[in-house]
């Protein structure tokens, strides 16, 4: 919903305080009551951070999270928390995003969603249909096997590590897009970089300035990279792979979004 672990934790805390102060005898369905509280708190938080996002320096990306390998076994869950999906959700209006997440990820009934948002069930169904159409037009169409993702990720990391321009060009789709997020705190591309040659040269150039190293890791349920520069953790990358080629690269090196890397985050429904 929020693309930020810190904002999500604040919403959970605020929701817990409201739950702790509620008259439980008046609560007939605790789950529906909590869905309503959390959804409304999340919507309030989205409106609060909207201006902050507008003033953000460069591209704003959702906060990346290290995840456990088993997340990928639940394909739908892995896709719902992927960087690709989270960036698509950012293009939805707040209410559309709330309806989509509640319905498509958590299978909440339209009646419950309508109650949480103070809307009619018919209006909620219409919003869900509009949001689903929007997302379907932008989500990746082809899924690749875990083995293929690992192979492509390892070759890509080796090419970045060695500044191997030729191998990078082999691995990148012609219309690949690189999106970086430094938040104005560290050097990063201020706009998306499109095209295999431009992206390959951008990645290879980094090798000339610092010693690049790293390892492949699961990021938001999909293939990702832990990148070190001169021996220090510098960025977390997420790869979108279609038909054996990398179609999109998300690289977050804003230090404020890399504070939760001590251990993987578990996802479950």
Coordinates of C-alpha atoms in Angstrom, one line a residue:
X1 CA 0.0 0.0 0.0
X2 CA 2.7 2.5 1.0
X3 CA 6.0 1.3 -0.5
X4 CA 7.8 2.2 2.7
X5 CA 8.4 0.0 5.7
X6 CA 8.7 2.9 8.1
X7 CA 5.3 4.3 6.9
X8 CA 3.8 0.8 7.1
X9 CA 5.0 0.4 10.7
X10 CA 3.6 3.8 11.7
X11 CA 0.2 2.7 10.3
X12 CA 0.3 -0.6 12.1
X13 CA 1.2 1.2 15.4
X14 CA -1.6 3.8 14.9
X15 CA -4.1 1.0 14.1
X16 CA -3.0 -1.0 17.1
X17 CA -3.6 2.0 19.4
X18 CA -7.1 2.4 18.0
X19 CA -7.8 -1.3 18.4
X20 CA -6.5 -1.3 22.0
X21 CA -8.8 1.5 22.9
X22 CA -11.9 0.0 21.2
X23 CA -14.9 -1.3 23.1
X24 CA -14.6 -4.9 22.1
X25 CA -18.2 -5.7 23.0
X26 CA -19.2 -3.4 20.2
X27 CA -17.0 -5.1 17.6
X28 CA -18.9 -8.0 16.0
X29 CA -16.2 -8.9 13.4
X30 CA -12.6 -8.1 14.5
X31 CA -11.1 -8.9 11.1
X32 CA -13.4 -6.6 9.3
X33 CA -12.9 -3.9 11.9
X34 CA -9.1 -4.1 11.6
X35 CA -9.2 -4.1 7.8
X36 CA -11.2 -0.9 8.0
X37 CA -8.8 0.8 10.5
X38 CA -5.6 -0.2 8.7
X39 CA -7.1 0.7 5.2
X40 CA -8.2 4.2 6.4
X41 CA -4.9 4.8 8.2
X42 CA -3.0 3.8 5.1
X43 CA -5.1 6.1 2.9
X44 CA -4.4 9.0 5.4
X45 CA -0.7 8.3 5.2
X46 CA -0.7 8.2 1.4
X47 CA -2.2 11.7 1.3
X48 CA 0.3 12.9 3.9
X49 CA 3.4 11.7 1.9
X50 CA 2.1 12.7 -1.5
X51 CA 3.7 16.2 -1.3
X52 CA 6.9 14.6 0.0
X53 CA 7.0 12.4 -3.1
X54 CA 6.4 15.4 -5.4
X55 CA 9.5 17.2 -3.9
X56 CA 11.7 14.1 -4.0
X57 CA 15.0 14.5 -5.8
X58 CA 15.2 12.1 -8.8
X59 CA 13.1 9.0 -9.2
X60 CA 11.2 7.7 -6.2
X61 CA 11.2 3.9 -5.8
X62 CA 9.4 1.8 -3.2
X63 CA 11.7 0.6 -0.4
X64 CA 13.4 -2.7 -1.4
X65 CA 13.4 -5.6 1.0
X66 CA 15.5 -8.7 1.2
X67 CA 13.1 -11.6 1.2
X68 CA 13.4 -15.3 1.9
X69 CA 13.7 -17.7 -1.1
X70 CA 10.5 -19.4 -0.3
X71 CA 8.4 -16.3 -1.1
X72 CA 9.0 -17.2 -4.8
X73 CA 7.1 -20.5 -4.3
X74 CA 3.8 -18.5 -3.9
X75 CA 3.9 -17.0 -7.4
X76 CA 1.0 -14.6 -6.9
X77 CA 2.3 -13.3 -3.5
X78 CA 5.8 -12.9 -4.9
X79 CA 4.4 -10.9 -7.8
X80 CA 2.3 -8.7 -5.6
X81 CA 5.3 -7.5 -3.5
X82 CA 7.8 -7.3 -6.5
X83 CA 9.4 -4.0 -7.3
X84 CA 7.7 -4.1 -10.7
X85 CA 4.2 -4.4 -9.1
X86 CA 4.9 -1.8 -6.4
X87 CA 5.9 0.7 -9.0
X88 CA 2.8 -0.1 -11.0
X89 CA 0.7 0.4 -7.9
X90 CA 2.2 3.8 -7.4
X91 CA 0.5 4.9 -10.7
X92 CA -3.0 4.1 -9.2
X93 CA -5.0 6.6 -7.2
X94 CA -4.9 5.9 -3.4
X95 CA -8.5 4.4 -3.3
X96 CA -7.8 2.3 -6.4
X97 CA -4.7 1.0 -4.8
X98 CA -6.5 0.1 -1.6
X99 CA -9.2 -1.7 -3.4
X100 CA -6.7 -3.6 -5.6
X101 CA -4.5 -4.7 -2.7
X102 CA -7.4 -5.8 -0.5
X103 CA -9.2 -7.7 -3.3
X104 CA -6.4 -9.1 -5.4
X105 CA -3.8 -9.9 -2.7
X106 CA -5.9 -10.6 0.4
X107 CA -9.1 -11.7 -1.3
X108 CA -11.2 -9.4 0.9
X109 CA -14.9 -9.4 -0.2
X110 CA -16.3 -6.4 -2.0
X111 CA -18.8 -6.0 0.8
X112 CA -16.0 -5.7 3.4
X113 CA -14.0 -3.3 1.1
X114 CA -17.1 -1.1 0.6
X115 CA -17.6 -0.9 4.4
X116 CA -13.9 0.0 4.9
X117 CA -14.1 2.8 2.4
X118 CA -17.6 4.0 3.1
X119 CA -18.6 3.2 -0.5
X120 CA -21.3 1.1 -2.1
X121 CA -20.5 -2.4 -3.2
X122 CA -21.3 -1.5 -6.8
X123 CA -18.8 1.4 -6.6
X124 CA -16.2 -0.8 -5.1
X125 CA -16.6 -3.4 -7.9
X126 CA -16.2 -0.7 -10.5
X127 CA -13.0 0.7 -8.9
X128 CA -11.6 -2.9 -8.6
X129 CA -12.3 -3.5 -12.3
X130 CA -10.7 -0.2 -13.3
X131 CA -7.6 -0.8 -11.1
X132 CA -7.3 -4.4 -12.4
X133 CA -7.4 -3.2 -16.0
X134 CA -4.7 -0.6 -15.3
X135 CA -2.4 -3.1 -13.6
X136 CA -2.9 -5.8 -16.2
X137 CA -1.8 -3.4 -18.9
X138 CA 1.5 -2.7 -17.2
X139 CA 2.5 -5.9 -15.3
X140 CA 5.1 -8.3 -16.7
X141 CA 3.5 -10.9 -19.0
X142 CA 6.1 -13.7 -18.9
X143 CA 7.3 -15.6 -15.9
X144 CA 10.7 -17.3 -15.9
X145 CA 11.9 -20.3 -13.9
X146 CA 13.9 -19.8 -10.8
X147 CA 16.9 -21.5 -12.5
X148 CA 16.8 -19.1 -15.4
X149 CA 16.5 -16.1 -13.1
X150 CA 19.5 -17.2 -11.1
X151 CA 21.6 -17.8 -14.2
X152 CA 20.8 -14.4 -15.7
X153 CA 21.3 -12.7 -12.4
X154 CA 24.7 -14.3 -11.9
X155 CA 25.9 -13.4 -15.4
X156 CA 24.7 -9.9 -15.0
X157 CA 26.4 -9.4 -11.7
X158 CA 29.7 -10.8 -13.1
X159 CA 29.4 -8.4 -16.1
X160 CA 28.7 -5.4 -13.8
X161 CA 31.6 -6.5 -11.5
X162 CA 34.0 -6.6 -14.4
X163 CA 32.6 -3.8 -16.5
X164 CA 32.0 -6.3 -19.3
X165 CA 30.1 -4.2 -21.9
X166 CA 29.6 -7.0 -24.4
X167 CA 28.0 -9.4 -21.9
X168 CA 25.8 -6.6 -20.6
X169 CA 24.5 -6.0 -24.1
X170 CA 23.8 -9.7 -24.5
X171 CA 21.7 -9.8 -21.3
X172 CA 19.8 -6.6 -21.7
X173 CA 16.6 -6.4 -23.7
X174 CA 16.8 -3.7 -26.5
X175 CA 14.2 -1.6 -24.7
X176 CA 15.5 -2.1 -21.1
X177 CA 14.9 0.7 -18.6
X178 CA 17.2 1.5 -15.7
X179 CA 15.6 3.4 -12.8
X180 CA 17.8 4.6 -9.9
X181 CA 16.9 6.1 -6.6
X182 CA 19.4 8.1 -4.6
X183 CA 17.0 10.5 -3.1
X184 CA 19.5 13.4 -3.5
X185 CA 21.7 11.8 -0.8
X186 CA 24.1 10.0 -3.2
X187 CA 24.8 10.1 -6.9
X188 CA 22.1 8.4 -9.0
X189 CA 20.5 8.9 -12.4
X190 CA 17.8 11.5 -12.0
X191 CA 15.7 10.2 -14.8
X192 CA 15.1 6.7 -16.2
X193 CA 17.7 5.5 -18.7
X194 CA 16.3 3.6 -21.6
X195 CA 17.9 1.4 -24.3
X196 CA 20.4 -1.4 -24.0
X197 CA 23.5 0.5 -25.1
X198 CA 22.8 3.5 -22.8
X199 CA 22.1 1.2 -19.8
X200 CA 25.1 -1.0 -20.5
X201 CA 27.5 2.0 -20.7
X202 CA 26.0 3.4 -17.5
X203 CA 26.6 0.2 -15.7
X204 CA 30.1 -0.4 -17.1
X205 CA 31.1 3.1 -16.3
X206 CA 30.7 2.5 -12.6
X207 CA 33.4 -0.1 -12.7
X208 CA 36.0 2.5 -13.7
X209 CA 35.5 4.6 -10.6
X210 CA 35.1 2.1 -7.8
X211 CA 35.7 -1.6 -7.1
X212 CA 32.2 -3.2 -7.7
X213 CA 31.4 -6.5 -5.9
X214 CA 28.3 -8.1 -4.6
X215 CA 26.1 -11.2 -4.7
X216 CA 22.7 -12.3 -5.9
X217 CA 19.9 -12.1 -3.4
X218 CA 16.1 -12.4 -3.4
X219 CA 14.6 -8.8 -3.4
X220 CA 10.9 -8.3 -2.9
X221 CA 10.3 -11.9 -3.9
X222 CA 12.3 -11.8 -7.1
X223 CA 15.8 -11.7 -8.5
X224 CA 18.0 -9.1 -7.0
X225 CA 21.5 -7.9 -6.3
X226 CA 23.4 -6.8 -3.2
X227 CA 26.0 -4.3 -4.5
X228 CA 29.1 -3.2 -2.8
X229 CA 31.4 -0.4 -3.8
X230 CA 34.9 -0.4 -2.5
X231 CA 33.9 -3.0 0.1
X232 CA 30.9 -1.2 1.4
X233 CA 27.2 -2.0 0.9
X234 CA 26.0 0.6 -1.6
X235 CA 22.8 -0.5 -3.3
X236 CA 20.1 -3.1 -3.6
X237 CA 19.0 -3.9 -7.2
X238 CA 15.9 -5.7 -8.5
X239 CA 15.7 -7.2 -11.9
X240 CA 12.8 -7.8 -14.2
X241 CA 13.5 -10.8 -16.5
X242 CA 11.5 -11.8 -19.5
X243 CA 12.5 -14.5 -22.0
X244 CA 16.0 -14.6 -20.6
X245 CA 16.6 -10.9 -21.0
X246 CA 16.6 -8.1 -18.4
X247 CA 13.8 -5.7 -19.3
X248 CA 14.0 -3.4 -16.2
X249 CA 16.5 -2.7 -13.5
X250 CA 15.6 -0.9 -10.3
X251 CA 18.6 0.3 -8.2
X252 CA 18.1 1.9 -4.8
X253 CA 21.1 3.5 -3.2
X254 CA 19.3 6.1 -1.1
X255 CA 20.8 5.2 2.3
X256 CA 17.6 5.9 4.1
X257 CA 15.9 3.1 2.2
X258 CA 18.7 0.6 3.0
X259 CA 18.5 0.4 6.8
X260 CA 16.6 -2.9 7.1
X261 CA 19.1 -5.3 5.5
X262 CA 20.3 -7.2 8.6
X263 CA 18.0 -10.1 7.8
X264 CA 15.4 -11.1 5.2
X265 CA 11.8 -10.1 5.6
X266 CA 9.2 -12.9 5.7
X267 CA 6.0 -12.5 3.7
X268 CA 2.9 -14.5 4.2
X269 CA -0.8 -14.2 3.7

